[in-house]
PDB file of C-alpha atoms in Angstrom:
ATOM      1  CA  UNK A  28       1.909 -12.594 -11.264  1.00 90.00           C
ATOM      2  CA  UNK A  29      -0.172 -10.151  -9.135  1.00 93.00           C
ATOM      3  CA  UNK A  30      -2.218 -11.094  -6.351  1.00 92.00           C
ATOM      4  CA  UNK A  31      -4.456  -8.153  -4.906  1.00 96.00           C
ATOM      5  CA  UNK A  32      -7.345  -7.731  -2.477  1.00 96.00           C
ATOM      6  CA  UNK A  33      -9.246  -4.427  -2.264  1.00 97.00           C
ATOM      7  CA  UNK A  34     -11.863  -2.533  -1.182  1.00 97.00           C
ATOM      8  CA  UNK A  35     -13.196   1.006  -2.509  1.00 97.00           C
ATOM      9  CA  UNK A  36     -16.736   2.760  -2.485  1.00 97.00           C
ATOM     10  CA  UNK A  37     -16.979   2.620   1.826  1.00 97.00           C
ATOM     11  CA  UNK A  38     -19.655   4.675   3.057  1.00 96.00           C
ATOM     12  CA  UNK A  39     -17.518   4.891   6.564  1.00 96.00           C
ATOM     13  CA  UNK A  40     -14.887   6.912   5.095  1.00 97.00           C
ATOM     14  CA  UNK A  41     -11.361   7.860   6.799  1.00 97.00           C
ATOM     15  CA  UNK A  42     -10.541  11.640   7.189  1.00 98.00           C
ATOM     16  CA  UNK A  43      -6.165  11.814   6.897  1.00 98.00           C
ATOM     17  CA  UNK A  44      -4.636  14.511   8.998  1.00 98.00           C
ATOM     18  CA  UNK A  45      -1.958  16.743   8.431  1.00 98.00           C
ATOM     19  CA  UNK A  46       1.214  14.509  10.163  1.00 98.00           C
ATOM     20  CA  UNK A  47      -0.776  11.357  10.077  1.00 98.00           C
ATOM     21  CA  UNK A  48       0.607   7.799   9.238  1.00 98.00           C
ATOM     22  CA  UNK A  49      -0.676   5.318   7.452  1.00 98.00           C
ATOM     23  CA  UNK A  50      -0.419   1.838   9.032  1.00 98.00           C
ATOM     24  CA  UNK A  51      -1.097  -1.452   7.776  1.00 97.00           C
ATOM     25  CA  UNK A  52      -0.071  -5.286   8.688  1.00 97.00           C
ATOM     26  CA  UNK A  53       1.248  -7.697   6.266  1.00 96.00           C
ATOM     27  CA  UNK A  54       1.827 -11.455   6.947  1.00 97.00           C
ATOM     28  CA  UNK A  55       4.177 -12.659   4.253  1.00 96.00           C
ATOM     29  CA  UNK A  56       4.285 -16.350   4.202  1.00 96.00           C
ATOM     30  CA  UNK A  57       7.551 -17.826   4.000  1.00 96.00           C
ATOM     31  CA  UNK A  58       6.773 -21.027   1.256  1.00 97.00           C
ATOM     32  CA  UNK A  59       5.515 -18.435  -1.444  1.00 95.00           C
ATOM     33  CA  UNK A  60       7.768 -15.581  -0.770  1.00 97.00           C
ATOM     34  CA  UNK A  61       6.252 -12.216  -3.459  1.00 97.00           C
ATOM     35  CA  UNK A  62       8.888  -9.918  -4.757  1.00 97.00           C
ATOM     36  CA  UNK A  63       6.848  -6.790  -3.871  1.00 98.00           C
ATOM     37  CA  UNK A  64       4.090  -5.792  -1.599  1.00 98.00           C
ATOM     38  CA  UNK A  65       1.996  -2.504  -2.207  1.00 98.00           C
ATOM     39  CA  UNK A  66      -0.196  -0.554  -0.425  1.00 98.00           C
ATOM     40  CA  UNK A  67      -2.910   1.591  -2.221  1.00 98.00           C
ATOM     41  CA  UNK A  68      -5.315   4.253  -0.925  1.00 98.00           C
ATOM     42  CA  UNK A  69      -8.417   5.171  -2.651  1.00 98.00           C
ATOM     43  CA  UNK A  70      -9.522   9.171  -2.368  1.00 98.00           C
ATOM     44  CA  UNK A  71     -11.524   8.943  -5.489  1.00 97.00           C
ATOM     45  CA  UNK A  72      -8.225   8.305  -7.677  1.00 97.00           C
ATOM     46  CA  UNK A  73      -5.835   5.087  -6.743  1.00 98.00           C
ATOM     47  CA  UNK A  74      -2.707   7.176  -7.558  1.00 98.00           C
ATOM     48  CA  UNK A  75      -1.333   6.835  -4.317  1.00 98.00           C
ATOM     49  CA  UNK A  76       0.584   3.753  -3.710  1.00 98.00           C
ATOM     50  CA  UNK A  77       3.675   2.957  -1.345  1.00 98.00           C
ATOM     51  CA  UNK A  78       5.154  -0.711  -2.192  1.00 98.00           C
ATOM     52  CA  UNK A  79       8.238  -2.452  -0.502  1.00 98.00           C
ATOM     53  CA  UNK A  80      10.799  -4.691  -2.271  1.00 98.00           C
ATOM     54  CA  UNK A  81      11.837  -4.915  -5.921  1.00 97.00           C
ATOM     55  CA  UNK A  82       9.988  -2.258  -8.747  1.00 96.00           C
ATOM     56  CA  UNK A  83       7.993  -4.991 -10.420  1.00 96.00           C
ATOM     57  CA  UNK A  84       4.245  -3.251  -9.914  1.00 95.00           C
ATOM     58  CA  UNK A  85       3.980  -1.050 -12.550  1.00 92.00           C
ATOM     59  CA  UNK A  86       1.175   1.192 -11.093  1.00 96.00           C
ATOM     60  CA  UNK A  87       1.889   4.945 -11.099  1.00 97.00           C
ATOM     61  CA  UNK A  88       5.448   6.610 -11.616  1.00 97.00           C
ATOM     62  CA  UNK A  89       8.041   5.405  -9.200  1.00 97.00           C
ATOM     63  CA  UNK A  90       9.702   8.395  -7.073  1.00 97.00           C
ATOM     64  CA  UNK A  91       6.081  10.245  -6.782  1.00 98.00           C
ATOM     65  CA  UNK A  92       2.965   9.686  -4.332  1.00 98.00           C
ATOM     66  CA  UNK A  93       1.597   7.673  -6.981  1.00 98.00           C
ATOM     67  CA  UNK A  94       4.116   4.981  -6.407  1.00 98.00           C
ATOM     68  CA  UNK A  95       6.815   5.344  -3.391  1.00 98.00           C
ATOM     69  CA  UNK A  96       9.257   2.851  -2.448  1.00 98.00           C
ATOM     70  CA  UNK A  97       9.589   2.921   1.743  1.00 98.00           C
ATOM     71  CA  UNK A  98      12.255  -0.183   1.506  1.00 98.00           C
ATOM     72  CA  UNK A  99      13.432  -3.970   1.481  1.00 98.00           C
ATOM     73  CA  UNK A 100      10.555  -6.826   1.394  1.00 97.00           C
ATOM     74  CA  UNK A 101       8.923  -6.724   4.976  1.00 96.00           C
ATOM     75  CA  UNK A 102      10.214 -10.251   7.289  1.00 96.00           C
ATOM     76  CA  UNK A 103       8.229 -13.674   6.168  1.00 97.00           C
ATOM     77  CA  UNK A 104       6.750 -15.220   8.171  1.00 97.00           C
ATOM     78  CA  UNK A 105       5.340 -12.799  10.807  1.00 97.00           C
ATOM     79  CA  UNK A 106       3.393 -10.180  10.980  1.00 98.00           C
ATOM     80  CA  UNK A 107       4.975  -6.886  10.216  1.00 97.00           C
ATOM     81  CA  UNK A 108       3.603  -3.173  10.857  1.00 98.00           C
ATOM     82  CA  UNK A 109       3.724  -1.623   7.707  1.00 98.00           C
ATOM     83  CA  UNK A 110       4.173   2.694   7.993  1.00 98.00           C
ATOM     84  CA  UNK A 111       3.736   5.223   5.561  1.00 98.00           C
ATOM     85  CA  UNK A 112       3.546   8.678   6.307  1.00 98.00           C
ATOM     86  CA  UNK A 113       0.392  10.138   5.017  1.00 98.00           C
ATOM     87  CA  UNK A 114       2.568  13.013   3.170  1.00 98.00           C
ATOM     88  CA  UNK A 115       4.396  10.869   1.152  1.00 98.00           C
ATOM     89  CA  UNK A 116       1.847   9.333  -0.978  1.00 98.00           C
ATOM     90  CA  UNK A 117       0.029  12.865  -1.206  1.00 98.00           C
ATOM     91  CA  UNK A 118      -2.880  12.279   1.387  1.00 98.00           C
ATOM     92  CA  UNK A 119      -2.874  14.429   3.653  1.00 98.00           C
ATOM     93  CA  UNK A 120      -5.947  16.605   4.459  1.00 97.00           C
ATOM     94  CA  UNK A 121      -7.819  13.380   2.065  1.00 98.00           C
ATOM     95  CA  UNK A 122     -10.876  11.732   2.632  1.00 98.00           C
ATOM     96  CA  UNK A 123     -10.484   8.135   2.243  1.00 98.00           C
ATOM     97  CA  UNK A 124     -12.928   5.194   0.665  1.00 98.00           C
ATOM     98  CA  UNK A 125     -10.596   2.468  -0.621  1.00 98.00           C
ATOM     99  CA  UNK A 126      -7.714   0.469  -0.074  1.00 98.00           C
ATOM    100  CA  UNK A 127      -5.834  -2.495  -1.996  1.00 98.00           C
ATOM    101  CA  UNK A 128      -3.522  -5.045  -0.415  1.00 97.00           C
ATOM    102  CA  UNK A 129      -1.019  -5.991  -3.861  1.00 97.00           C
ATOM    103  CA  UNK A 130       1.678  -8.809  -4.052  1.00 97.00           C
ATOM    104  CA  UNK A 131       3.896  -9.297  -7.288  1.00 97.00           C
ATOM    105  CA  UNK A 132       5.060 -12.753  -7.312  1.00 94.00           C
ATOM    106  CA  UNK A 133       4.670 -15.160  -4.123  1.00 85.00           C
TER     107      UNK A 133
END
């Protein structure tokens, strides 16, 4: 089951840098535990995505900047600081509108 919560459209946009990172925090409570957590940037297109945990969220093609793993399921029950650098999902030198918050399971 997927559980998202996005934005897209903003009229105050984000300019990404060459050598920026992306940062974003995730609470993941521990009674309803997902299986994967995904970040997503809109430029226009959603293709590019960086998700943590298990390869349920079929968005993209896994390996590329449209869909990256960065590594296990962030610790429940806190909150976590979530990096991605801004080359590895292909957004660097990007003007940014959007982003989604995705869960797979949870």
């Amino acid at each position: 089951m997927l559980h998202q919560h996005y934005f897209y459209n903003a009229t105050n946009t984000l300019t990404v840098n060459i050598g920026d990172k992306l940062i974003a925090y995730v609470y993941l409570d521990p009674a309803n535990v997902p299986s994967e957590v995904m970040l997503q940037w809109n430029d226009g297109s959603w293709e590019h995505r960086a998700y943590w945990g298990s390869n349920d969220l079929l968005y993209g093609t896994d390996g590329t900047n449209s869909r990256r793993y960065m590594g296990v399921l962030p610790p429940v029950g806190q909150w976590v600081r979530l990096e991605v650098p801004a080359s590895q999902v292909g957004l660097e030198g990007r003007l940014l509108n959007g982003m989604a918050f995705t869960l797979f399971s949870g």
